[in-house]
Amino acid sequence: MSPAPRRRSVLLATAAVTAAATAPAGAATPVRHRASGPLVIGHRGAAGWRPEHTADAYTYAVRAGADWIEPDLVPTKDHVLVVRHENEIGGTTDVAGRPEFADRRTTRTVDGRAVTGWFTEDFHLRELRTLRTVERLPLVRNRNTVFDGRGRVMTFQEVIDLARRLSGESGRRIAVFPETKHPTYFRSIGLPLEEELIRVIRRNRLTARECVVQSFEPSSLHRIAAARLGLPLWQALGTSGSPYGYAVTYRDMMSPAGLREIASYAQWIGPDKSSLVPPHTLLADAHAAGLKVGAYTFRAENQYLPAAHRRGTAPNDFGDAFAEYAFHYGQGVDAVVTDFPDIAVQAREGLRR
């Protein structure tokens, strides 16, 4: 096991990343080295510093050193894949303040849960293009609200194009890491995600170095696997319950037998980081089954950190995120999914030293 990185001053580290976040988007110096050690995956871009799933967030993530960027995929009414955390967009766009779309507000049952708001599947792409993006967690990340209204809803194709442009800029191969969101639901309303995702992947001739597909629903990954695209697949795992419409629980899927089953169709698992803390043996069991492990979601605010790494009592203040990365890197995790890729990269540099 590599030695843990030297403990840094959290105050100084916070000041450094805050200064970087408030600099003009074009002012960042791109990280040009290739990754050594665990992969750093920009969760919806760099959601800690910019409104998620925006061009600014993805660009910030790559310039900070992220190896992959993650778009969540949902469809429009005309079956174009766009990137949003959820198909309900009342909290991530300005649609609630747009009178021309007031009549689109409705209640839908998504994966057995009633949700009220505005849904991508009720908008054509040209209509979504008129909306502007906003910070999803304004009470947690009020610093990001300064960017409200500056971005627009992106298509998956645009994220691919951006990743390739940023690959050229950085001199590193940046992979896209799409997640199929609510695939059973979308299949039920005639907007299946997998067929369109496969079409886009083939059209762009994405290779295993450029794209890894993830989902919480095994049925979605089986459909992707059947297309024989030659791409790695990533089975995301929750902390409780089951994948929607699936009888086997996440706990069962994380057993040695469950991991062997996952290894028959996927190359990665993506558990919540809490599932990798002893006495859990998931990391060793997954490696024994031939699976790589990418943990989610790493954040810097106290409320998302283990109690031992919190600093002060304010839930939205930054704690000792470096210590949490040091623990998981030291355990041998293969990747981290993070809202703060710059901090994850700095922690990885500490591990290398």
Tab-separated table of C-alpha atoms in Angstrom:
chain	number	residue	atom	x	y	z
A	1	MET	CA	0.000	0.000	0.000
A	2	SER	CA	1.325	3.432	-0.865
A	3	PRO	CA	1.891	5.831	2.015
A	4	ALA	CA	-0.909	8.312	2.673
A	5	PRO	CA	-0.238	11.832	1.329
A	6	ARG	CA	1.008	14.432	3.773
A	7	ARG	CA	-1.922	16.261	5.379
A	8	ARG	CA	-2.374	19.637	3.727
A	9	SER	CA	-3.793	22.797	5.194
A	10	VAL	CA	-7.473	22.617	4.338
A	11	LEU	CA	-7.739	26.382	4.636
A	12	LEU	CA	-4.985	26.941	2.069
A	13	ALA	CA	-6.328	24.252	-0.224
A	14	THR	CA	-9.814	25.736	-0.085
A	15	ALA	CA	-8.476	29.176	-0.861
A	16	ALA	CA	-6.594	27.831	-3.860
A	17	VAL	CA	-9.542	26.027	-5.422
A	18	THR	CA	-11.869	28.940	-4.688
A	19	ALA	CA	-9.517	31.291	-6.506
A	20	ALA	CA	-9.436	28.918	-9.466
A	21	ALA	CA	-13.212	28.624	-9.519
A	22	THR	CA	-13.789	32.374	-9.634
A	23	ALA	CA	-11.243	32.977	-12.400
A	24	PRO	CA	-12.533	33.506	-15.963
A	25	ALA	CA	-13.344	30.200	-17.659
A	26	GLY	CA	-10.622	30.624	-20.248
A	27	ALA	CA	-7.957	31.522	-17.693
A	28	ALA	CA	-7.360	28.051	-16.259
A	29	THR	CA	-4.106	26.341	-17.198
A	30	PRO	CA	-5.023	22.902	-18.584
A	31	VAL	CA	-3.529	19.842	-16.889
A	32	ARG	CA	-1.532	18.054	-19.597
A	33	HIS	CA	-0.146	14.976	-17.845
A	34	ARG	CA	-1.742	11.562	-18.206
A	35	ALA	CA	-3.295	9.981	-15.156
A	36	SER	CA	-1.119	7.882	-12.871
A	37	GLY	CA	-3.109	6.198	-10.146
A	38	PRO	CA	-6.892	6.135	-9.743
A	39	LEU	CA	-8.954	7.758	-12.481
A	40	VAL	CA	-10.678	11.032	-11.625
A	41	ILE	CA	-14.182	11.328	-13.064
A	42	GLY	CA	-15.830	14.749	-13.185
A	43	HIS	CA	-19.335	14.184	-11.807
A	44	ARG	CA	-21.646	16.048	-14.193
A	45	GLY	CA	-18.539	18.059	-15.008
A	46	ALA	CA	-17.247	19.936	-12.005
A	47	ALA	CA	-20.559	20.296	-10.194
A	48	GLY	CA	-18.909	21.747	-7.102
A	49	TRP	CA	-17.732	24.814	-9.032
A	50	ARG	CA	-20.193	25.287	-11.903
A	51	PRO	CA	-23.870	24.431	-12.529
A	52	GLU	CA	-23.872	20.758	-13.465
A	53	HIS	CA	-24.027	19.389	-17.003
A	54	THR	CA	-22.976	22.683	-18.574
A	55	ALA	CA	-20.133	23.297	-20.996
A	56	ASP	CA	-18.469	25.399	-18.270
A	57	ALA	CA	-18.657	22.493	-15.798
A	58	TYR	CA	-17.199	19.956	-18.224
A	59	THR	CA	-14.460	22.335	-19.363
A	60	TYR	CA	-13.511	23.175	-15.788
A	61	ALA	CA	-13.313	19.466	-14.932
A	62	VAL	CA	-10.961	18.618	-17.783
A	63	ARG	CA	-8.739	21.642	-17.241
A	64	ALA	CA	-8.498	20.636	-13.588
A	65	GLY	CA	-7.228	17.201	-14.625
A	66	ALA	CA	-10.312	14.956	-14.832
A	67	ASP	CA	-9.822	11.840	-16.964
A	68	TRP	CA	-13.508	11.233	-17.714
A	69	ILE	CA	-16.588	13.474	-17.689
A	70	GLU	CA	-20.043	12.196	-16.793
A	71	PRO	CA	-23.239	13.148	-18.657
A	72	ASP	CA	-26.590	11.826	-17.397
A	73	LEU	CA	-28.801	11.010	-20.378
A	74	VAL	CA	-32.518	11.711	-20.772
A	75	PRO	CA	-34.541	12.091	-24.001
A	76	THR	CA	-36.523	14.925	-25.518
A	77	LYS	CA	-39.970	14.494	-27.046
A	78	ASP	CA	-38.294	14.156	-30.457
A	79	HIS	CA	-35.970	11.474	-29.025
A	80	VAL	CA	-32.730	13.414	-28.841
A	81	LEU	CA	-30.447	12.540	-25.907
A	82	VAL	CA	-29.765	15.556	-23.705
A	83	VAL	CA	-27.783	15.788	-20.483
A	84	ARG	CA	-29.623	16.553	-17.248
A	85	HIS	CA	-29.431	15.056	-13.765
A	86	GLU	CA	-33.110	14.132	-14.054
A	87	ASN	CA	-35.803	14.389	-16.690
A	88	GLU	CA	-37.579	16.812	-14.319
A	89	ILE	CA	-35.869	20.143	-15.052
A	90	GLY	CA	-37.631	22.591	-12.747
A	91	GLY	CA	-34.569	22.800	-10.492
A	92	THR	CA	-31.842	22.850	-13.141
A	93	THR	CA	-33.233	25.329	-15.683
A	94	ASP	CA	-35.244	28.547	-15.656
A	95	VAL	CA	-38.356	26.794	-17.008
A	96	ALA	CA	-40.411	27.597	-13.880
A	97	GLY	CA	-40.169	31.296	-14.708
A	98	ARG	CA	-41.044	30.929	-18.381
A	99	PRO	CA	-44.761	31.707	-18.875
A	100	GLU	CA	-44.836	30.137	-22.348
A	101	PHE	CA	-44.192	26.755	-20.730
A	102	ALA	CA	-46.460	27.106	-17.693
A	103	ASP	CA	-48.931	24.595	-19.139
A	104	ARG	CA	-46.224	21.939	-19.377
A	105	ARG	CA	-46.083	21.559	-15.605
A	106	THR	CA	-47.501	18.142	-14.751
A	107	THR	CA	-47.153	15.104	-12.515
A	108	ARG	CA	-45.611	11.916	-13.817
A	109	THR	CA	-44.919	8.580	-12.165
A	110	VAL	CA	-41.220	7.822	-12.691
A	111	ASP	CA	-39.938	4.489	-11.383
A	112	GLY	CA	-42.974	4.176	-9.151
A	113	ARG	CA	-42.677	7.668	-7.635
A	114	ALA	CA	-44.950	10.641	-8.368
A	115	VAL	CA	-42.921	13.664	-9.488
A	116	THR	CA	-44.352	17.103	-10.290
A	117	GLY	CA	-42.615	19.586	-12.547
A	118	TRP	CA	-41.438	20.007	-16.122
A	119	PHE	CA	-40.053	16.998	-18.001
A	120	THR	CA	-37.654	16.771	-20.927
A	121	GLU	CA	-39.879	14.217	-22.653
A	122	ASP	CA	-42.559	16.922	-23.006
A	123	PHE	CA	-40.244	19.310	-24.892
A	124	HIS	CA	-38.808	19.236	-28.387
A	125	LEU	CA	-35.099	19.973	-28.536
A	126	ARG	CA	-35.704	23.370	-30.134
A	127	GLU	CA	-37.804	24.322	-27.098
A	128	LEU	CA	-35.213	23.095	-24.592
A	129	ARG	CA	-32.658	25.195	-26.453
A	130	THR	CA	-34.471	28.336	-25.292
A	131	LEU	CA	-34.012	27.483	-21.590
A	132	ARG	CA	-31.042	28.550	-19.479
A	133	THR	CA	-29.355	26.442	-16.830
A	134	VAL	CA	-29.236	27.204	-13.098
A	135	GLU	CA	-27.494	25.759	-10.025
A	136	ARG	CA	-29.417	22.734	-8.694
A	137	LEU	CA	-28.309	23.188	-5.052
A	138	PRO	CA	-28.319	26.970	-4.512
A	139	LEU	CA	-28.504	26.687	-0.718
A	140	VAL	CA	-25.442	24.425	-0.651
A	141	ARG	CA	-23.430	26.049	-3.441
A	142	ASN	CA	-24.572	29.634	-3.532
A	143	ARG	CA	-21.222	30.549	-5.137
A	144	ASN	CA	-22.403	28.764	-8.276
A	145	THR	CA	-25.537	30.884	-8.632
A	146	VAL	CA	-23.453	33.659	-10.192
A	147	PHE	CA	-23.394	31.420	-13.296
A	148	ASP	CA	-27.199	31.022	-13.434
A	149	GLY	CA	-28.516	31.800	-16.893
A	150	ARG	CA	-25.148	31.521	-18.621
A	151	GLY	CA	-25.472	27.961	-19.925
A	152	ARG	CA	-27.943	25.985	-21.971
A	153	VAL	CA	-29.117	22.376	-22.107
A	154	MET	CA	-26.545	20.315	-24.024
A	155	THR	CA	-27.099	17.273	-26.191
A	156	PHE	CA	-24.996	14.156	-25.684
A	157	GLN	CA	-23.510	14.789	-29.123
A	158	GLU	CA	-22.318	18.197	-27.962
A	159	VAL	CA	-20.647	16.635	-24.926
A	160	ILE	CA	-18.812	14.181	-27.196
A	161	ASP	CA	-17.688	17.048	-29.422
A	162	LEU	CA	-16.538	19.028	-26.381
A	163	ALA	CA	-14.635	16.053	-24.943
A	164	ARG	CA	-12.776	15.621	-28.217
A	165	ARG	CA	-11.940	19.302	-28.389
A	166	LEU	CA	-10.717	19.270	-24.788
A	167	SER	CA	-8.685	16.141	-25.529
A	168	GLY	CA	-6.826	18.105	-28.167
A	169	GLU	CA	-6.393	21.084	-25.879
A	170	SER	CA	-5.080	19.039	-22.958
A	171	GLY	CA	-3.080	16.464	-24.873
A	172	ARG	CA	-4.947	13.731	-22.941
A	173	ARG	CA	-7.671	11.338	-24.120
A	174	ILE	CA	-10.820	12.463	-22.292
A	175	ALA	CA	-13.541	9.821	-22.071
A	176	VAL	CA	-17.270	10.393	-21.807
A	177	PHE	CA	-19.069	8.388	-19.138
A	178	PRO	CA	-22.807	8.481	-19.959
A	179	GLU	CA	-25.431	7.155	-17.557
A	180	THR	CA	-28.798	5.928	-18.766
A	181	LYS	CA	-31.331	7.513	-16.407
A	182	HIS	CA	-34.643	5.750	-15.696
A	183	PRO	CA	-34.293	3.478	-18.750
A	184	THR	CA	-37.275	1.258	-17.903
A	185	TYR	CA	-39.522	4.302	-17.554
A	186	PHE	CA	-38.420	5.780	-20.861
A	187	ARG	CA	-38.849	2.437	-22.586
A	188	SER	CA	-42.408	2.335	-21.258
A	189	ILE	CA	-43.309	5.663	-22.899
A	190	GLY	CA	-41.758	4.868	-26.266
A	191	LEU	CA	-38.486	6.776	-25.825
A	192	PRO	CA	-35.933	4.018	-25.200
A	193	LEU	CA	-32.501	5.334	-24.286
A	194	GLU	CA	-30.358	2.424	-25.396
A	195	GLU	CA	-31.212	2.417	-29.099
A	196	GLU	CA	-30.446	6.107	-29.469
A	197	LEU	CA	-27.309	5.841	-27.324
A	198	ILE	CA	-26.037	2.967	-29.474
A	199	ARG	CA	-26.741	4.985	-32.617
A	200	VAL	CA	-24.788	7.999	-31.322
A	201	ILE	CA	-21.878	5.808	-30.208
A	202	ARG	CA	-21.678	4.146	-33.614
A	203	ARG	CA	-22.021	7.398	-35.500
A	204	ASN	CA	-19.099	8.849	-33.569
A	205	ARG	CA	-17.080	5.603	-33.673
A	206	LEU	CA	-16.399	5.871	-29.947
A	207	THR	CA	-13.762	3.458	-28.708
A	208	ALA	CA	-13.163	1.852	-25.325
A	209	ARG	CA	-10.741	4.676	-24.522
A	210	GLU	CA	-13.388	7.292	-25.296
A	211	CYS	CA	-16.598	5.949	-23.739
A	212	VAL	CA	-17.740	3.876	-20.757
A	213	VAL	CA	-21.498	3.345	-20.294
A	214	GLN	CA	-23.067	3.139	-16.859
A	215	SER	CA	-26.488	2.418	-15.412
A	216	PHE	CA	-28.117	1.385	-12.166
A	217	GLU	CA	-30.417	-0.935	-14.138
A	218	PRO	CA	-28.794	-4.211	-15.310
A	219	SER	CA	-31.375	-4.529	-18.093
A	220	SER	CA	-30.064	-1.337	-19.667
A	221	LEU	CA	-26.477	-2.592	-19.623
A	222	HIS	CA	-27.552	-5.943	-21.104
A	223	ARG	CA	-29.091	-4.069	-24.031
A	224	ILE	CA	-25.876	-2.131	-24.571
A	225	ALA	CA	-23.814	-5.328	-24.271
A	226	ALA	CA	-25.982	-7.042	-26.900
A	227	ALA	CA	-24.969	-4.357	-29.423
A	228	ARG	CA	-21.334	-5.557	-29.206
A	229	LEU	CA	-19.871	-2.048	-29.230
A	230	GLY	CA	-16.652	-3.123	-27.554
A	231	LEU	CA	-17.097	-0.545	-24.782
A	232	PRO	CA	-16.610	-1.118	-21.040
A	233	LEU	CA	-19.802	-1.207	-18.978
A	234	TRP	CA	-20.209	0.043	-15.408
A	235	GLN	CA	-22.839	-1.341	-13.048
A	236	ALA	CA	-23.794	1.403	-10.609
A	237	LEU	CA	-24.898	0.207	-7.166
A	238	GLY	CA	-27.143	1.864	-4.609
A	239	THR	CA	-26.861	1.556	-0.851
A	240	SER	CA	-30.312	0.021	-0.304
A	241	GLY	CA	-33.218	-1.471	-2.195
A	242	SER	CA	-32.972	-2.824	-5.739
A	243	PRO	CA	-32.559	-1.510	-9.263
A	244	TYR	CA	-35.984	-0.512	-10.547
A	245	GLY	CA	-37.912	-3.551	-11.723
A	246	TYR	CA	-35.220	-5.939	-10.532
A	247	ALA	CA	-35.844	-8.569	-7.878
A	248	VAL	CA	-32.256	-8.887	-6.640
A	249	THR	CA	-31.178	-6.269	-4.093
A	250	TYR	CA	-28.055	-4.131	-4.280
A	251	ARG	CA	-26.825	-5.961	-1.194
A	252	ASP	CA	-27.154	-9.256	-3.081
A	253	MET	CA	-25.389	-7.755	-6.101
A	254	MET	CA	-22.444	-6.798	-3.869
A	255	SER	CA	-22.010	-10.344	-2.554
A	256	PRO	CA	-19.232	-12.502	-4.101
A	257	ALA	CA	-21.840	-14.413	-6.109
A	258	GLY	CA	-23.516	-11.190	-7.208
A	259	LEU	CA	-20.192	-9.704	-8.284
A	260	ARG	CA	-19.441	-12.778	-10.378
A	261	GLU	CA	-22.783	-12.283	-12.103
A	262	ILE	CA	-21.985	-8.611	-12.792
A	263	ALA	CA	-18.600	-9.626	-14.202
A	264	SER	CA	-20.423	-11.663	-16.867
A	265	TYR	CA	-21.604	-8.443	-18.568
A	266	ALA	CA	-19.692	-5.480	-17.051
A	267	GLN	CA	-16.114	-4.507	-16.309
A	268	TRP	CA	-16.742	-1.989	-13.516
A	269	ILE	CA	-18.908	-1.535	-10.460
A	270	GLY	CA	-19.742	1.876	-9.071
A	271	PRO	CA	-20.742	1.679	-5.383
A	272	ASP	CA	-21.372	4.509	-2.966
A	273	LYS	CA	-18.081	5.295	-1.227
A	274	SER	CA	-19.564	4.283	2.127
A	275	SER	CA	-19.834	0.692	0.855
A	276	LEU	CA	-16.040	0.497	0.656
A	277	VAL	CA	-15.267	1.387	4.271
A	278	PRO	CA	-14.272	-1.538	6.558
A	279	PRO	CA	-15.672	-3.857	7.742
A	280	HIS	CA	-17.085	-4.017	4.187
A	281	THR	CA	-14.969	-6.223	1.916
A	282	LEU	CA	-16.549	-5.078	-1.348
A	283	LEU	CA	-13.359	-3.651	-2.839
A	284	ALA	CA	-11.361	-6.863	-2.376
A	285	ASP	CA	-14.311	-9.035	-3.424
A	286	ALA	CA	-14.832	-7.027	-6.619
A	287	HIS	CA	-11.160	-7.177	-7.534
A	288	ALA	CA	-11.230	-10.919	-6.915
A	289	ALA	CA	-14.123	-11.168	-9.394
A	290	GLY	CA	-12.062	-9.277	-12.001
A	291	LEU	CA	-14.023	-6.035	-11.658
A	292	LYS	CA	-12.655	-2.520	-11.357
A	293	VAL	CA	-14.193	-0.276	-8.690
A	294	GLY	CA	-15.124	3.388	-9.040
A	295	ALA	CA	-16.607	4.990	-5.917
A	296	TYR	CA	-19.157	7.828	-5.874
A	297	THR	CA	-19.716	10.694	-4.988
A	298	PHE	CA	-16.842	12.643	-3.464
A	299	ARG	CA	-17.599	16.176	-2.318
A	300	ALA	CA	-15.870	18.748	-0.134
A	301	GLU	CA	-18.700	20.066	2.038
A	302	ASN	CA	-18.946	18.866	5.638
A	303	GLN	CA	-22.390	17.338	5.190
A	304	TYR	CA	-21.038	14.897	2.582
A	305	LEU	CA	-17.881	13.916	4.482
A	306	PRO	CA	-17.413	11.288	7.196
A	307	ALA	CA	-17.688	12.822	10.663
A	308	ALA	CA	-13.963	12.486	11.309
A	309	HIS	CA	-13.148	14.707	8.329
A	310	ARG	CA	-15.586	17.546	9.037
A	311	ARG	CA	-14.254	20.936	10.098
A	312	GLY	CA	-16.538	23.074	12.218
A	313	THR	CA	-20.294	22.697	12.359
A	314	ALA	CA	-21.521	24.532	9.240
A	315	PRO	CA	-22.780	21.831	6.852
A	316	ASN	CA	-21.780	23.708	3.688
A	317	ASP	CA	-18.261	24.670	4.797
A	318	PHE	CA	-15.401	22.635	3.410
A	319	GLY	CA	-13.948	19.880	5.540
A	320	ASP	CA	-10.813	17.781	5.074
A	321	ALA	CA	-11.646	16.286	1.699
A	322	PHE	CA	-7.990	15.416	1.144
A	323	ALA	CA	-8.097	12.945	4.024
A	324	GLU	CA	-11.065	11.111	2.515
A	325	TYR	CA	-9.365	10.799	-0.866
A	326	ALA	CA	-6.175	9.599	0.841
A	327	PHE	CA	-8.093	6.812	2.559
A	328	HIS	CA	-9.809	5.530	-0.586
A	329	TYR	CA	-6.737	5.900	-2.783
A	330	GLY	CA	-4.760	4.019	-0.165
A	331	GLN	CA	-7.336	1.217	-0.136
A	332	GLY	CA	-6.806	0.700	-3.867
A	333	VAL	CA	-9.936	2.103	-5.486
A	334	ASP	CA	-9.636	2.311	-9.296
A	335	ALA	CA	-11.570	5.553	-9.816
A	336	VAL	CA	-13.395	8.294	-7.939
A	337	VAL	CA	-16.484	10.146	-9.126
A	338	THR	CA	-16.249	13.666	-7.764
A	339	ASP	CA	-17.904	17.076	-7.816
A	340	PHE	CA	-14.461	18.594	-7.193
A	341	PRO	CA	-12.039	17.032	-9.687
A	342	ASP	CA	-9.349	19.609	-8.915
A	343	ILE	CA	-9.146	18.483	-5.285
A	344	ALA	CA	-9.210	14.815	-6.329
A	345	VAL	CA	-6.310	15.416	-8.736
A	346	GLN	CA	-4.287	17.270	-6.080
A	347	ALA	CA	-4.896	14.403	-3.668
A	348	ARG	CA	-3.780	11.924	-6.327
A	349	GLU	CA	-0.599	13.928	-6.891
A	350	GLY	CA	0.052	13.668	-3.162
A	351	LEU	CA	-0.346	9.908	-3.366
A	352	ARG	CA	2.177	9.702	-6.213
A	353	ARG	CA	4.717	11.696	-4.206
